[in-house]
Short mmCIF file of C-alpha atoms in Angstrom, two decimals:
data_model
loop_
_atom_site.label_atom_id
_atom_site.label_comp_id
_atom_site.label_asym_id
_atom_site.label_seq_id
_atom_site.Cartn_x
_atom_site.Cartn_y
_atom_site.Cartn_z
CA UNK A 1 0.00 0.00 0.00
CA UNK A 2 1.23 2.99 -0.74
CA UNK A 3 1.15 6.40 1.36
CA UNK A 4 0.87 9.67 0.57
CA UNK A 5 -0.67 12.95 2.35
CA UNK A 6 -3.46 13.79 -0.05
CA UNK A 7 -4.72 11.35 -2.79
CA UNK A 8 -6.37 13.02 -5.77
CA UNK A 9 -8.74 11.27 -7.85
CA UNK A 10 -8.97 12.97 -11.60
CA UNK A 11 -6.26 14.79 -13.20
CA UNK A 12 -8.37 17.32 -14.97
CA UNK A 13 -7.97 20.89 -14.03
CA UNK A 14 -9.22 20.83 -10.36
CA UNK A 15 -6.99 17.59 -9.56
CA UNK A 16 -3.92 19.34 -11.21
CA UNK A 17 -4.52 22.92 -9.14
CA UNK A 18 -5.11 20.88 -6.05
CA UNK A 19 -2.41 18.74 -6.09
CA UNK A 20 -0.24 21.14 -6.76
CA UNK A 21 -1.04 23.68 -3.92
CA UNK A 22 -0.72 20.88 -1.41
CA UNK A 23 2.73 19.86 -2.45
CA UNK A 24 3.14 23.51 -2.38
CA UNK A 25 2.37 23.44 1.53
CA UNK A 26 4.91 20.57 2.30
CA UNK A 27 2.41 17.89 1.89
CA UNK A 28 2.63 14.67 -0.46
CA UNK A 29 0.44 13.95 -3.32
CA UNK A 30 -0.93 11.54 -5.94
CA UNK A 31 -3.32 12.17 -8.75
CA UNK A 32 -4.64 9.05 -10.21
CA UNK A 33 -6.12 9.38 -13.96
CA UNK A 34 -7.93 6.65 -15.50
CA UNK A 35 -7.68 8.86 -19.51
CA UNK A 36 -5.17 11.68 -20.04
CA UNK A 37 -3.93 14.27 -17.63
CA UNK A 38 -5.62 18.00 -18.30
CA UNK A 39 -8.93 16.07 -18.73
CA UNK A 40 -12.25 17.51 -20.45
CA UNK A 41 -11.58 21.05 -20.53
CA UNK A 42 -7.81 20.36 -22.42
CA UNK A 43 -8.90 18.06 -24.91
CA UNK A 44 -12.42 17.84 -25.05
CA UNK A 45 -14.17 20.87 -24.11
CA UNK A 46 -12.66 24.38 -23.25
CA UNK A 47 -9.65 24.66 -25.43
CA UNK A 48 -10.69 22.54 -28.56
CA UNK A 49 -13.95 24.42 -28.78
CA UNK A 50 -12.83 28.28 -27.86
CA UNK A 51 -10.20 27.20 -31.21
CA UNK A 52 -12.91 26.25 -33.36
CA UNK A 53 -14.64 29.08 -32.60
CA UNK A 54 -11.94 31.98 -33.00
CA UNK A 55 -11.48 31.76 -36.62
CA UNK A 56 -14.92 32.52 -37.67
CA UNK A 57 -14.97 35.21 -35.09
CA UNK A 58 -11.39 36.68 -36.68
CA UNK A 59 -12.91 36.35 -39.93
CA UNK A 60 -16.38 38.56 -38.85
CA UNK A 61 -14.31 41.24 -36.63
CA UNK A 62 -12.70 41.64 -40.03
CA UNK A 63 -15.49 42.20 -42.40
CA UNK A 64 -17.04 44.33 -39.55
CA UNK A 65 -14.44 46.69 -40.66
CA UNK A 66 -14.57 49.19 -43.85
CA UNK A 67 -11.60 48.42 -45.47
CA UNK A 68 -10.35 45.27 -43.93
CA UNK A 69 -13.81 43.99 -45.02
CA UNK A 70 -13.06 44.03 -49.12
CA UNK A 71 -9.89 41.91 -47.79
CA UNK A 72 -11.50 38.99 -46.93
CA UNK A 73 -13.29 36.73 -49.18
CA UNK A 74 -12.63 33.50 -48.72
CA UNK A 75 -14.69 31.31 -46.07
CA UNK A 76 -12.60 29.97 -43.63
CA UNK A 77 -10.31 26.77 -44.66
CA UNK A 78 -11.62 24.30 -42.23
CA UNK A 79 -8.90 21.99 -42.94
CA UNK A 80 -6.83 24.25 -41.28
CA UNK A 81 -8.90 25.21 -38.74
CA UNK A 82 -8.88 21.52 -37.63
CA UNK A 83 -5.17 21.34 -37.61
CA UNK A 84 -4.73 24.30 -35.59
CA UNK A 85 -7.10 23.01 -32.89
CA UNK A 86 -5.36 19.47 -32.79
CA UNK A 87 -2.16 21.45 -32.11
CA UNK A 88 -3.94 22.93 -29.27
CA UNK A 89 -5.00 19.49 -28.20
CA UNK A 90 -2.30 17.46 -28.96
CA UNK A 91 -5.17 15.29 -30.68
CA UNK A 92 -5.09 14.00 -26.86
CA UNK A 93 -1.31 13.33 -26.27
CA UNK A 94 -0.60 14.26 -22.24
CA UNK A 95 2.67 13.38 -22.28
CA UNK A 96 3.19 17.45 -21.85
CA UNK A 97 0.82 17.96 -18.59
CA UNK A 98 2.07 14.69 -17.24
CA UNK A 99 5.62 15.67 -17.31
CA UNK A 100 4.20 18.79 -15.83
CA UNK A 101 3.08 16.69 -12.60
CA UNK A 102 6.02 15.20 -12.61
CA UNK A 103 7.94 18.37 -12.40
CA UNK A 104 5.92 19.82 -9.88
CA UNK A 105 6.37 16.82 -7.37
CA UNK A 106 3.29 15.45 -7.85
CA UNK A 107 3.20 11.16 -8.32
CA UNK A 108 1.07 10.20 -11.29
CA UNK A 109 -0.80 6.72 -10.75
CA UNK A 110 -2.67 5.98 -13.77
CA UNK A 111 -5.74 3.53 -13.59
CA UNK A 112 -9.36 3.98 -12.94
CA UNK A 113 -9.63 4.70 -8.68
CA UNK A 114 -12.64 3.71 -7.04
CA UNK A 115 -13.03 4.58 -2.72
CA UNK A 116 -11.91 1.26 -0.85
CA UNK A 117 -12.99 2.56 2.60
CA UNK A 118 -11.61 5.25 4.84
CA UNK A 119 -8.83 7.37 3.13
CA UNK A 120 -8.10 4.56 0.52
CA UNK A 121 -8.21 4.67 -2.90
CA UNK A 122 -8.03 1.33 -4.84
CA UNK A 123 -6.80 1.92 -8.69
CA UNK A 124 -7.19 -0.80 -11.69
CA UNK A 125 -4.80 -0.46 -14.17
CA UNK A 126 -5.88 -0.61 -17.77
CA UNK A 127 -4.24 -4.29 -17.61
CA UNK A 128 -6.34 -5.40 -14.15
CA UNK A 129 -3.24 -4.89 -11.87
CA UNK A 130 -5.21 -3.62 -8.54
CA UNK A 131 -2.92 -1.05 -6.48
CA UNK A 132 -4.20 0.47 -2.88
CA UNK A 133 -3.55 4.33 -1.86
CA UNK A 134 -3.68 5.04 1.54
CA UNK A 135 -4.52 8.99 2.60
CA UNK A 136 -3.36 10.28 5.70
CA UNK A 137 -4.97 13.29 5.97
CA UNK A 138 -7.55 13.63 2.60
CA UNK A 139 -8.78 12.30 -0.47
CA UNK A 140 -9.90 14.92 -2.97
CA UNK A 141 -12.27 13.72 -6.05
CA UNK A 142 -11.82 15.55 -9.07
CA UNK A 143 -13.88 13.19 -11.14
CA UNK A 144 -16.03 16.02 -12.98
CA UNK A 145 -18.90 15.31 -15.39
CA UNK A 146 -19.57 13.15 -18.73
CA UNK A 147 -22.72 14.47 -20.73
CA UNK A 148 -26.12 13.56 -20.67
CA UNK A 149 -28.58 11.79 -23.50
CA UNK A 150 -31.82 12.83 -23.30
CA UNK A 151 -34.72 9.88 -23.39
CA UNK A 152 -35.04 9.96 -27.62
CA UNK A 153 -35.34 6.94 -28.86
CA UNK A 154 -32.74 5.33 -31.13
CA UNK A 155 -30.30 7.85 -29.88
CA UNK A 156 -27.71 5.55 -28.20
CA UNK A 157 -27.37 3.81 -31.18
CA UNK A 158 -26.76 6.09 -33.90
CA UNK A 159 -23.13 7.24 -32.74
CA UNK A 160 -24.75 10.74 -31.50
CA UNK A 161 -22.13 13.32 -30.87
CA UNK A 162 -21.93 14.25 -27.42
CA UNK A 163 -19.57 17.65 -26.68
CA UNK A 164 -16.54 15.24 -26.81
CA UNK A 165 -17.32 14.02 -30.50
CA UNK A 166 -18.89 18.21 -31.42
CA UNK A 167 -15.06 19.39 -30.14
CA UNK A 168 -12.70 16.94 -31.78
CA UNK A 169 -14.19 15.49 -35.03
CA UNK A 170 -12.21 15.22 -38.26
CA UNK A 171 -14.68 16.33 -40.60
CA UNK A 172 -17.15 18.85 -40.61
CA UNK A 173 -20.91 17.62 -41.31
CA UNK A 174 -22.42 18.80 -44.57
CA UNK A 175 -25.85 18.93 -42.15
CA UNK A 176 -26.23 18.98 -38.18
CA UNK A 177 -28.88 18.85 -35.75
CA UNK A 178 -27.97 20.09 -32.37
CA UNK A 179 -30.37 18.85 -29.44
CA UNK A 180 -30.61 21.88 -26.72
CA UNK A 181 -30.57 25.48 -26.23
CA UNK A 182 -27.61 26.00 -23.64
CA UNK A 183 -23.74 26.91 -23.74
CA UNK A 184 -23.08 23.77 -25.56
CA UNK A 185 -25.59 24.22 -27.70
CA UNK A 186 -25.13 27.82 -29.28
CA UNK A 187 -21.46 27.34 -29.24
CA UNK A 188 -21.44 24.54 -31.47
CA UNK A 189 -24.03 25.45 -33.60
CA UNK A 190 -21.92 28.80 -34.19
CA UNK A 191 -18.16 26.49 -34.44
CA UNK A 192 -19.78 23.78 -37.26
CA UNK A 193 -22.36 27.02 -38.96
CA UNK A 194 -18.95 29.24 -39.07
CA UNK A 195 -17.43 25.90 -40.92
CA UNK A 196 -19.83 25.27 -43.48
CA UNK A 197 -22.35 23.09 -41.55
CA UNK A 198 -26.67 23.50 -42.52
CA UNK A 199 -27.39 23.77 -38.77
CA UNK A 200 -30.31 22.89 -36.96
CA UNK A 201 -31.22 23.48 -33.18
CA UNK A 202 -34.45 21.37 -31.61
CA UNK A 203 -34.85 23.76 -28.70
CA UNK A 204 -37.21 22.65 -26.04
CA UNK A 205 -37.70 25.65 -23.96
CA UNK A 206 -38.71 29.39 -25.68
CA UNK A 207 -35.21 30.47 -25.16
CA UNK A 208 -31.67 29.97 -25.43
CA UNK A 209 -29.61 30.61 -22.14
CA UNK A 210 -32.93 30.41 -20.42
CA UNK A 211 -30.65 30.84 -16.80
CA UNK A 212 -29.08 33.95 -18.32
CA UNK A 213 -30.86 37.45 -18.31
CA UNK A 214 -33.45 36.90 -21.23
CA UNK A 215 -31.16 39.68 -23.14
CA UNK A 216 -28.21 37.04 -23.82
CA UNK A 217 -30.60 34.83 -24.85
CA UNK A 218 -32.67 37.10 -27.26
CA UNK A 219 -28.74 38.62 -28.60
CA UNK A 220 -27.68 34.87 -29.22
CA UNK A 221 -30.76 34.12 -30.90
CA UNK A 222 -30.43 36.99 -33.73
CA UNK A 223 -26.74 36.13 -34.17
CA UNK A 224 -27.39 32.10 -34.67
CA UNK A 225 -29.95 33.42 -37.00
CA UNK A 226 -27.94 35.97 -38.76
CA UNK A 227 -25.47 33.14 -39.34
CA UNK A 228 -28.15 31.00 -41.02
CA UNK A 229 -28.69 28.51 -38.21
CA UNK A 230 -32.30 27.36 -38.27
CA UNK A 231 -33.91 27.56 -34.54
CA UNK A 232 -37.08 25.47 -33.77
CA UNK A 233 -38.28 26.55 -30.21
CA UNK A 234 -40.17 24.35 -28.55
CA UNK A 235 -40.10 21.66 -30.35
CA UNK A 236 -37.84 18.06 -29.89
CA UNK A 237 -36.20 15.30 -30.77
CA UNK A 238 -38.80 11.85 -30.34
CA UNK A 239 -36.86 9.68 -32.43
CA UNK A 240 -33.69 9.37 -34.35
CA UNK A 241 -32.24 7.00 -36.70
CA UNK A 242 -29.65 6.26 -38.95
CA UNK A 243 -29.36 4.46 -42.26
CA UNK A 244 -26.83 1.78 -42.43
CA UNK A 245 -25.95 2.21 -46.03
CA UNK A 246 -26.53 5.89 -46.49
CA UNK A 247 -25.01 6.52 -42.63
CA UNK A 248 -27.56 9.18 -43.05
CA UNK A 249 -29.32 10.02 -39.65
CA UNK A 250 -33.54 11.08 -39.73
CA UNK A 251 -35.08 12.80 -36.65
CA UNK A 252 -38.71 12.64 -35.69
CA UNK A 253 -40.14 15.67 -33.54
CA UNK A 254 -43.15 15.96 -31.19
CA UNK A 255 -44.37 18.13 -33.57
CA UNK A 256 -44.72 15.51 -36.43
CA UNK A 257 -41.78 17.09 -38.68
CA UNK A 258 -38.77 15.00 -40.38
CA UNK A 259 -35.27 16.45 -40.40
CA UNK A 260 -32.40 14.46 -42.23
CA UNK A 261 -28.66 14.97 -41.14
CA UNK A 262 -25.27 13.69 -41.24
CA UNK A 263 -24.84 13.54 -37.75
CA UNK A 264 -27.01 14.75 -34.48
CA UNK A 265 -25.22 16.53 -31.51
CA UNK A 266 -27.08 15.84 -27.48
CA UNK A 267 -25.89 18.62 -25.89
CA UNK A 268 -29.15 18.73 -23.18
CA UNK A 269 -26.59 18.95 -19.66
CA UNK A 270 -24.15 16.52 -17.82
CA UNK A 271 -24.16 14.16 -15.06
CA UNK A 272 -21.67 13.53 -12.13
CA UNK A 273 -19.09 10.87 -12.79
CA UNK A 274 -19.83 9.19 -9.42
CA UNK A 275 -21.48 5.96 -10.58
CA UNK A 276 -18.24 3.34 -10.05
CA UNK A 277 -16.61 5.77 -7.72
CA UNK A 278 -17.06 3.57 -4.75
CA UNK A 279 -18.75 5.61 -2.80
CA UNK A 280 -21.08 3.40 -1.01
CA UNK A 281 -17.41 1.57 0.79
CA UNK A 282 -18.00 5.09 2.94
CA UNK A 283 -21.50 5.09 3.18
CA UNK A 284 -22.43 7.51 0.31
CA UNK A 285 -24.86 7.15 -2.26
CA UNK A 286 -23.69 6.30 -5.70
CA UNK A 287 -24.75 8.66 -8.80
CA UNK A 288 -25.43 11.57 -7.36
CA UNK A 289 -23.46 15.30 -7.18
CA UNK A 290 -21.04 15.40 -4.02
CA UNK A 291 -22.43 18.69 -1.64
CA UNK A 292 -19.53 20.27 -0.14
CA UNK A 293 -18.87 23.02 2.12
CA UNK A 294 -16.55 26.57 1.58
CA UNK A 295 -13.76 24.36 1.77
CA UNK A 296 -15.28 21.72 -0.61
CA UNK A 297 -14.93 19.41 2.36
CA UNK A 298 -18.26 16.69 1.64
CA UNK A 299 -20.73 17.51 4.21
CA UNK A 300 -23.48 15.01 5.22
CA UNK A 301 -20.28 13.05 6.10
CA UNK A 302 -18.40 11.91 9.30
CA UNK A 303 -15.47 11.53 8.58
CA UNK A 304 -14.40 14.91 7.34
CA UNK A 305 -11.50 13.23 5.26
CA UNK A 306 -13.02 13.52 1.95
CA UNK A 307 -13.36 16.16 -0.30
CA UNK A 308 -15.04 16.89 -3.92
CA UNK A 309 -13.83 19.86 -6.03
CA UNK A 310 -15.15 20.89 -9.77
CA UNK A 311 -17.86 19.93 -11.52
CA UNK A 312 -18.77 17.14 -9.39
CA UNK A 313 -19.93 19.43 -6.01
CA UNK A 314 -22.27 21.30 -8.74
CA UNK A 315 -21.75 24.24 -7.48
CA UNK A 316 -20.24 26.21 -10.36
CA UNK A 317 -19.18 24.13 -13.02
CA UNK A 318 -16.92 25.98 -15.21
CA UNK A 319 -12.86 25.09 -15.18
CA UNK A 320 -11.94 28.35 -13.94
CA UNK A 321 -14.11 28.13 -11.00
CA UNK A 322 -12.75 24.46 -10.07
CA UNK A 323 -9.40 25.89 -10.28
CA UNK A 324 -11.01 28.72 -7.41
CA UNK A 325 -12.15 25.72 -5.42
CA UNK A 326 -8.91 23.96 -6.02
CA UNK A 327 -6.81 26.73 -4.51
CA UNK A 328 -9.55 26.68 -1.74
CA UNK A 329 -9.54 22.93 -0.90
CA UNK A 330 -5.87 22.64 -0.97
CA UNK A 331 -5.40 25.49 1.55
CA UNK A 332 -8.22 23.81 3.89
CA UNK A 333 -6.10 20.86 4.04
CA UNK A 334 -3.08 21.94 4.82
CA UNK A 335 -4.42 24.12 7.41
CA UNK A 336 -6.19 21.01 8.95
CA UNK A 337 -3.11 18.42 8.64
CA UNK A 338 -1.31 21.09 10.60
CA UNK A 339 -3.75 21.23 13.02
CA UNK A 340 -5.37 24.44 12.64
CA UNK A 341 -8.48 25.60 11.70
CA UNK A 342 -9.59 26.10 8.23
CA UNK A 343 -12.39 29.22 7.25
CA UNK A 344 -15.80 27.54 6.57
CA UNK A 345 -17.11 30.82 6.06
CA UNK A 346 -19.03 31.79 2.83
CA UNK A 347 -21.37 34.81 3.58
CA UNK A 348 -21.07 37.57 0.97
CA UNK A 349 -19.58 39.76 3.36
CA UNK A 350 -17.03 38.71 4.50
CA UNK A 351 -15.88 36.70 1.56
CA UNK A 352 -14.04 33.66 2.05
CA UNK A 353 -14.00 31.26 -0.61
CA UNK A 354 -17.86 31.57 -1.61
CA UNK A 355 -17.81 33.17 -5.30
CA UNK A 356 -18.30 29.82 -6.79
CA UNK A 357 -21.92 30.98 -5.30
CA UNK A 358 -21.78 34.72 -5.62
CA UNK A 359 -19.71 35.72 -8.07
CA UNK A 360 -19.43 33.36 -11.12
CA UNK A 361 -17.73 34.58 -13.99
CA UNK A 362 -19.33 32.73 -17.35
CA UNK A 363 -18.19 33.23 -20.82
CA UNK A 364 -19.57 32.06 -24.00
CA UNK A 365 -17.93 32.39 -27.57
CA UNK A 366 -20.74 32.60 -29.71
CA UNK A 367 -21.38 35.85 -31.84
CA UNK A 368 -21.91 38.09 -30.27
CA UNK A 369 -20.21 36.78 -27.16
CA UNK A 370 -22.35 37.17 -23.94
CA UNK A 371 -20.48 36.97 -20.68
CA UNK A 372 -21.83 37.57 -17.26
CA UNK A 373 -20.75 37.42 -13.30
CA UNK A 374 -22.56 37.18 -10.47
CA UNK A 375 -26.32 37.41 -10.45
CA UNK A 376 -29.41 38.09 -12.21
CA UNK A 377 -32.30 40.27 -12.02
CA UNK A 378 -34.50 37.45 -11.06
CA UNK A 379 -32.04 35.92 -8.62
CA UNK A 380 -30.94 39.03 -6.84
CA UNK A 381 -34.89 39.49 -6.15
CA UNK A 382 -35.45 35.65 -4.96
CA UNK A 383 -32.37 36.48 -3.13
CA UNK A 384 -34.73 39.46 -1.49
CA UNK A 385 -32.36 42.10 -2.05
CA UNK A 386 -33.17 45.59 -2.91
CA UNK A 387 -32.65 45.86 -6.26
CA UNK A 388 -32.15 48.10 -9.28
CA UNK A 389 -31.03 47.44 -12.80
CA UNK A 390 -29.41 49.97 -15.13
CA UNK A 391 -29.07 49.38 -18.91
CA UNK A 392 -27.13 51.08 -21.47
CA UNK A 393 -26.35 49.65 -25.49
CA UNK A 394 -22.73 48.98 -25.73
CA UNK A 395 -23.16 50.52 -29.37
CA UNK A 396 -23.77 53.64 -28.58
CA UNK A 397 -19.90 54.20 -26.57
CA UNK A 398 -17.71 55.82 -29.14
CA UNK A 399 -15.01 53.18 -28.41
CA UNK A 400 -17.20 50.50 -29.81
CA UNK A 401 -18.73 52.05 -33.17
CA UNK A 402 -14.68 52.63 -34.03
CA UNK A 403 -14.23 49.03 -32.88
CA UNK A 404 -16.75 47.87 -35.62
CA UNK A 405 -18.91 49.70 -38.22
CA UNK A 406 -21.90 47.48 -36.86
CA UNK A 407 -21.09 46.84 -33.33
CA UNK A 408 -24.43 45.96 -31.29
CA UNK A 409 -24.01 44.96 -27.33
CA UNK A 410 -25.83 45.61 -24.50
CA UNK A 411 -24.78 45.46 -20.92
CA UNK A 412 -26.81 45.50 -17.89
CA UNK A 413 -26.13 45.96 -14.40
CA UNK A 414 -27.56 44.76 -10.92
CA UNK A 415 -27.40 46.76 -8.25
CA UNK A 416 -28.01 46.25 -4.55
CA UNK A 417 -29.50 49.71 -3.64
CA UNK A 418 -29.03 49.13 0.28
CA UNK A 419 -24.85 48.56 0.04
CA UNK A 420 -25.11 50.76 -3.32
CA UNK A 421 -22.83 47.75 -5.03
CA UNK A 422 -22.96 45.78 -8.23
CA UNK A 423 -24.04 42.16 -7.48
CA UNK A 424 -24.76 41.17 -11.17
CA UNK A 425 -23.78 42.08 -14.72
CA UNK A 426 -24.52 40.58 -18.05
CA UNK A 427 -22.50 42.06 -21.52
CA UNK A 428 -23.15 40.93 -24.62
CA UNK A 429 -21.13 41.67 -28.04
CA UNK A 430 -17.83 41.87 -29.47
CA UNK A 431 -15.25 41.76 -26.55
CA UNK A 432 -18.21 41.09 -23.80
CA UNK A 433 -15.89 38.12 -22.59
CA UNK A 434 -12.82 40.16 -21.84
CA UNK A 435 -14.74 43.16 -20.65
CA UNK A 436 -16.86 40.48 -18.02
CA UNK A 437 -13.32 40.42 -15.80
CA UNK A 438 -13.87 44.30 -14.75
CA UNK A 439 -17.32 43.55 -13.38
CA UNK A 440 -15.81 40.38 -11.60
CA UNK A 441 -13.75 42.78 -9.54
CA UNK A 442 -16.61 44.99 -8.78
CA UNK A 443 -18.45 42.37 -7.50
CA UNK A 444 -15.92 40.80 -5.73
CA UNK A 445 -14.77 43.77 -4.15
CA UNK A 446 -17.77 45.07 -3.23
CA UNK A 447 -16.59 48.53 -4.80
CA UNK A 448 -19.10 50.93 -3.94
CA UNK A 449 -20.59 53.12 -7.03
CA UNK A 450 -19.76 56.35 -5.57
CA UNK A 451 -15.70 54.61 -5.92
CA UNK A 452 -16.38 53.03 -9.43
CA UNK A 453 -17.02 56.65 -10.66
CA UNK A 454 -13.13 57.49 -10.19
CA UNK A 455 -12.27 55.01 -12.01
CA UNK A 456 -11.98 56.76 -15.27
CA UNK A 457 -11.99 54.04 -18.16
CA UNK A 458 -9.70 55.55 -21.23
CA UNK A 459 -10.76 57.86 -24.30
CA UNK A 460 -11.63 56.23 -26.86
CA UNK A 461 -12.54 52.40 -25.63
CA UNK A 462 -15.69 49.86 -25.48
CA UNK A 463 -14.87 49.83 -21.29
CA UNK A 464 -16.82 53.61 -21.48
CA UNK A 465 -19.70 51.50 -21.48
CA UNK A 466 -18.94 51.47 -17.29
CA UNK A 467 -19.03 55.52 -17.41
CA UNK A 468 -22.33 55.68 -19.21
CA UNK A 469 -23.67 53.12 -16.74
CA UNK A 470 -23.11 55.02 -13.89
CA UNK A 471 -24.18 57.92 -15.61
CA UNK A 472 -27.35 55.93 -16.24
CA UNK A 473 -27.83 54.96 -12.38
CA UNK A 474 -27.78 58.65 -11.75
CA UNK A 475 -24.15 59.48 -10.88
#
């Protein structure tokens, strides 16, 4: 049996950050990884898709520009967009973010780890050799998500795409259907649309982003549409199948229509990969999410050995917010092996490691891009704070109508009139991801307005669009 301080179990993003902030405390640590170190987000998610997606946006920034529009003609080579994105993946290849755990101190056990009882980890090897971790102080599951089919029948045995197949495939699909109306969803349809794809999306709800403030939602909508994606709201998939000669794939819809396609993309959610995780050796229920605490310790357990960070404590599941929980965990841990308390706070004020609840920073690469942080209209009332909204279009800041001749964004902001802070904002348009970061700090910070006015944004840039907001709330 082997020993170590901390065992990690997935060597995606979270399980890298972790591991390496405890070994950064003087602690041991082991990752085990049953596919390739860097997980989802590095080959399968996050990185393919954002470089499938910036060509097409590079290629409309340009044309939204008299002058550098009559220099591009061509569509976009796809060939070449494929390449570059398998350069960015390494077409799955860790051998570069293993190397990096190996660098950093960190063992690498490779196999599929399953709980074995108190702070052990039993791993099978992909040739049935059976090795046994022992913890001392905390095991740390990093497991993450796999995505969801929804009940259509015939889907499971088509060869649907899931995100995994949507992010890495070879070829692009003369004609795609795209099941759902989230992130997935609108970002795909825009990647494959951008690459030559007919695109179809079988929406079952009214509206895309339907967690977002409707306005993302309505601004995605027009720009799927102004790329010539067809959207079907309210309507779905009830059956799907494929020809075995033809490989071409028909889908029947609740509302009695017949699309045919070369291939059909699920992208309706994901699921917690806690199935085979052995969680019932420790008395946990198998399947479900993993709650977790500030310090992403699981809670509804005795022990207080075991931890969950990422996407499988559903609390904010987005990479860079796993990382956040990462740096969180790891410094709970050490804290605790050293005998000494860790903060289990979470309140707004004061913050300790709660803005995987309050202050979420999202980003999606469609066109336009919509980004937002922290919360909604809707939930910032639920929430039953005192709350007023200010709107201003992002087109009408000098700094944007220079950035493009038909620049169109609107940002809004949430306010919580008893602290006078921001609590929420939503952008949408060119640059909306990059200028998202500023609100973050607002947020965070809890900068009061009357502060935010002093901070002059420069002459002549898109981030006026904060001036004109205040200006707007009555400052």
């Amino acid at each position: 049996m082997d020993t170590y301080d901390v065992v990690v179990v997935g060597g995606g993003p979270a399980g890298e950050v972790a591991a390496d902030r405890i070994v950064r405390s003087g602690l041991t640590a082991v990752v085990v990884e049953a596919e390739a170190v860097g997980g989802e987000c590095s080959y399968r998610a996050c990185v393919p898709s954002k470089a499938l997606l910036r060509p097409g946006a590079a290629r409309a920034d340009a044309q939204a520009v008299e002058g550098a529009r009559q220099a591009v003609t061509a569509p976009l080579d796809a060939a070449r967009v494929l390449a570059r994105r398998d350069r960015f993946t390494a077409r799955g290849d860790d051998t570069g973010q293993a190397d990096w755990l190996d660098g950093a101190g960190i063992a690498l056990v490779r196999g599929h780890g399953r709980l074995a009882g108190e702070r052990r980890v039993q791993v099978t090897g992909a040739d049935g050799t059976v090795r046994t971790l022992r913890a001392r102080h905390a095991v740390v599951v990093c497991t993450g998500t796999e995505p969801a089919l929804p009940p259509v029948e015939g889907l499971d045995r088509i060869g649907v795409w899931t995100s995994r197949e949507a992010t890495t495939a070879d070829a692009v699909p003369e004609r795609l259907v795209v099941i759902g109306g989230g992130v997935v969803a609108c970002e795909m349809a825009t990647a494959w649309r951008s690459l030559g794809s007919s695109v179809t999306l079988l929406v079952r709800d009214q509206a895309l982003l339907t967690g977002w403030e409707p306005c993302a939602g309505e601004e995605v909508t027009r720009g799927l549409g102004d790329l010539g994606v067809t959207i079907r709201f309210g309507v779905s998939a009830a059956r799907v199948a494929r020809d075995a000669a033809t490989r071409v794939v028909t889908v029947h819809t609740d509302d009695g229509s017949v699309l045919v396609c070369d291939e059909v993309l699920a992208a309706v959610g994901r699921r917690p990969r806690t199935t085979d995780l052995g969680l019932d050796s420790v008395g946990l229920p198998t399947g479900d999410w993993l709650s977790v605490d500030d310090t992403c310790r699981v809670t509804g357990f005795a022990g207080g050995w075991l931890y969950a960070v990422g996407d499988v404590n559903h609390r904010a599941p987005l990479t860079h917010m796993a990382k956040y929980q990462a740096r969180a965990c790891a410094a709970a841990i050490a804290e605790r092996a050293a005998g000494r308390p860790a903060d289990t706070g979470g309140g707004l004020r004061p913050w300790s490691a709660g803005a995987d609840r309050f202050a979420v920073p999202q980003a999606v690469f469609t066109r336009p891009e919509v980004a937002s942080v922290g919360l909604t209209e809707r939930a910032a009332r639920e929430a039953g704070l005192a709350v007023r909204t200010v709107e201003y279009r992002i087109d009408d800041v000098a700094g944007a109508a220079l950035h493009a001749d038909d620049h169109r964004g609107l940002a809004k902001l949430v306010v919580d009139e008893s602290r006078g802070v921001v609590v929420g904002c939503t952008l949408t348009g060119p640059m909306a991801t990059e200028l998202v970061h500023t609100a973050t700090v607002a947020v965070v910070g809890e900068v009061p307005l009357e502060r935010l006015w002093h901070a002059v944004p420069a002459f002549p840039t898109v981030s006026e669009i904060w001036l004109r907001l205040l200006e707007g709330y009555g400052l």
